[in-house]
Amino acid sequence: MSAGPVLLFLHGVGAGDVEDQWQVALSGALVRLGYPALGEDRWIAPKYAWALRNGDGKVRLPPVTVKELGKDDARVNRRAFERRTSAMEYRLGRHEDAPGRAVLPGAVDIAFETDPFKQAWNYLRDEQARARVLTRVLDSLPASGELVIVGHSLGSVIAADLIRRLPPSLRVVGMVTIGSPIAAGAVNAIELRESLEEPPANLDWWINFWNGFDPVAALRGLSSVMPWLLDLRVTTALSPRVHSAVEYLSDARVAEAIGYAMHGSLSTEIVRTTNAVDLPLDADEKVVLLALRFAHLVGAHLRGDVRDRFLGALRATQANAVEAMLQRRDNEGRSRPELVARLALDLSNAEAEAPSPAPGMYLTKEDALVQLIVLASDNFLRPFDIGFNDAVKRRAMGDLTAELGLGSPLGGEVLDAIELAEKTLPGDKGPNWIRIGVMGAGAVAIVVATGGIALAAGAGLAGAAALTSALAAFGPGGMIGGLITAGSLVTAGGGGIAFGLASSGTSAEAVESIVMRQLAAVILRRKLRLDQDPSVWHLLVETERQVRRQHERLDEFSDPKSPVLVELRKKIQVLERALKFMREQELEPVGASQW
């Protein structure tokens, strides 16, 4: 055998072109993608049609050699498996279902009543046939090394049955199944599926390709029964050959998955160029880089399973955020800054780690105040959600403020201000970022209601245009858009945002989240002896007025327990407590107490 993985092709019995033409089809597809053709010394395709029907004497079912992992080891294995699977998903591109003609009801069951499809059912029910096939396949394999498995139709059932019975020194670096019937009720592969509740320890990744026109694939992928594998749908013309292995292998993604498993990255993908230069960052990029720096500082203080999960989420979040920022630069015809480009990583490489942003970006206390509050109260790893204790957050925030030249004590003061603001308001206590989903929904409602103008934080039309442009590029949700929106809402004022907060499209939880951050900024300004922003008081007063008016207008005719009225009363409570706190602490603007 030559160096490198060997490809094991497990065919579906009785499909005319499978045993004779799949090598030609796969080799041609690989060459079109830039991979070498499939040499005869790199593949094994055992024939087992006879073994399914006949045999001399009894054959014992090959034993399971890959044992089930304990709880902790299984968690570690599944996490590593998911990382490799995500890398393949990124490499092949996100799957988008294409509309296809529905297969007639009962077509799947009818298909399995005819040869060769009933072979899958027979294989799982006839233990002797099963033992003969598995023994024949195992006898054809090397005792050690790396293996790539491609299973078509019945071959996919054999592949799933084989994976845990391989020699211990034989590693499966990738498995591709096409036209698999494992999820079909007619096959009744329940026992086989239950044995694969977790990914086997000897398997790097498994991708299943299914065609919406293929009745053997039961009109669905395999992730419905084994959610840890990756399902991708292929769409070809409706024809009698829709279940053919050659038809599946004509899809570039199928060939790409096999080619990468056999050969690794193409040479043109090894060297990545950024075309980046030493340019200053814009305001939005500074926000994101500061968030990524804070995330890396948090990760440095975590331990054990939480650390592993956090760093995995940070890796994916950073890759997507950096790609979005670079794409935005490209779309606007601006050069890529080196400070952003150097943080990029290739998610298609499961071994690639996330580079840490360099310390720096010195800010004044006034400029840093809002960004620090958002970081300390926001989920900067969205859509992932990973909780960690307050001590870790305090240490990381102290590290960040020290790096910014503001002194490590400021980190604790930021968190103290947020804690006091949370205690002042009537909502559920605890880390406010756990409820960040409602903040995002409310932010979207406000952006729509005000057209982005009210969120310009007093920067005039230019600021409003910049913010609107940023949200158009990144969206109000997600990691980048969420941070930008949250920061804008902390500093925003005026009737537009008050209208957005009072609107029924903004939940009471979202109002509480926004008011809490604004109140924390007020508290922190007092602690740092900075001038207060009078617009905060005026915003709360105007919002309270609008909410009360809306409540009175609806209360006269609606049911007392109307969900809309309940939400309005919650908003009134939030605003009342915020205004009361500011008045008691003498934080309202001069002359406001005489209103």
XYZ file of C-alpha atoms in Angstrom, residues 284-296 313-325 343 357 374-375 378-384 436 440 470-471 474-487:
55
model
C -16.713 49.542 15.103
C -13.535 47.531 14.593
C -12.145 48.891 17.859
C -15.244 47.693 19.688
C -14.897 44.185 18.284
C -11.149 43.902 18.901
C -11.624 45.089 22.469
C -14.306 42.413 22.939
C -12.049 39.714 21.498
C -9.189 40.817 23.730
C -11.473 40.638 26.767
C -12.623 37.167 25.701
C -9.032 35.924 25.488
C -16.757 28.995 21.165
C -14.248 31.870 21.074
C -12.450 30.255 18.142
C -15.641 30.083 16.049
C -16.857 33.532 17.133
C -13.534 35.183 16.331
C -13.256 33.550 12.916
C -16.725 34.713 11.906
C -16.322 38.215 13.372
C -12.973 38.823 11.681
C -14.252 37.485 8.373
C -17.257 39.830 8.616
C -15.057 42.858 9.318
C -6.652 37.652 13.804
C -5.416 40.481 19.824
C -21.280 46.571 27.433
C -18.498 43.966 27.640
C -23.173 41.453 27.286
C -22.668 38.034 25.746
C -19.652 38.719 23.560
C -19.605 35.100 22.294
C -23.123 35.017 20.876
C -24.691 32.827 19.604
C -22.814 30.615 22.098
C -29.214 39.164 26.083
C -31.292 41.844 20.797
C -22.585 49.301 10.462
C -25.870 47.639 11.361
C -23.337 43.264 10.446
C -27.015 43.159 11.427
C -28.381 44.276 14.818
C -27.902 40.750 16.175
C -24.838 38.562 16.180
C -21.599 39.320 17.976
C -20.581 42.489 16.130
C -23.980 44.053 15.541
C -25.014 43.226 19.096
C -22.019 45.018 20.623
C -22.454 48.044 18.374
C -26.176 48.245 19.092
C -25.764 47.802 22.836
C -23.109 50.524 23.015
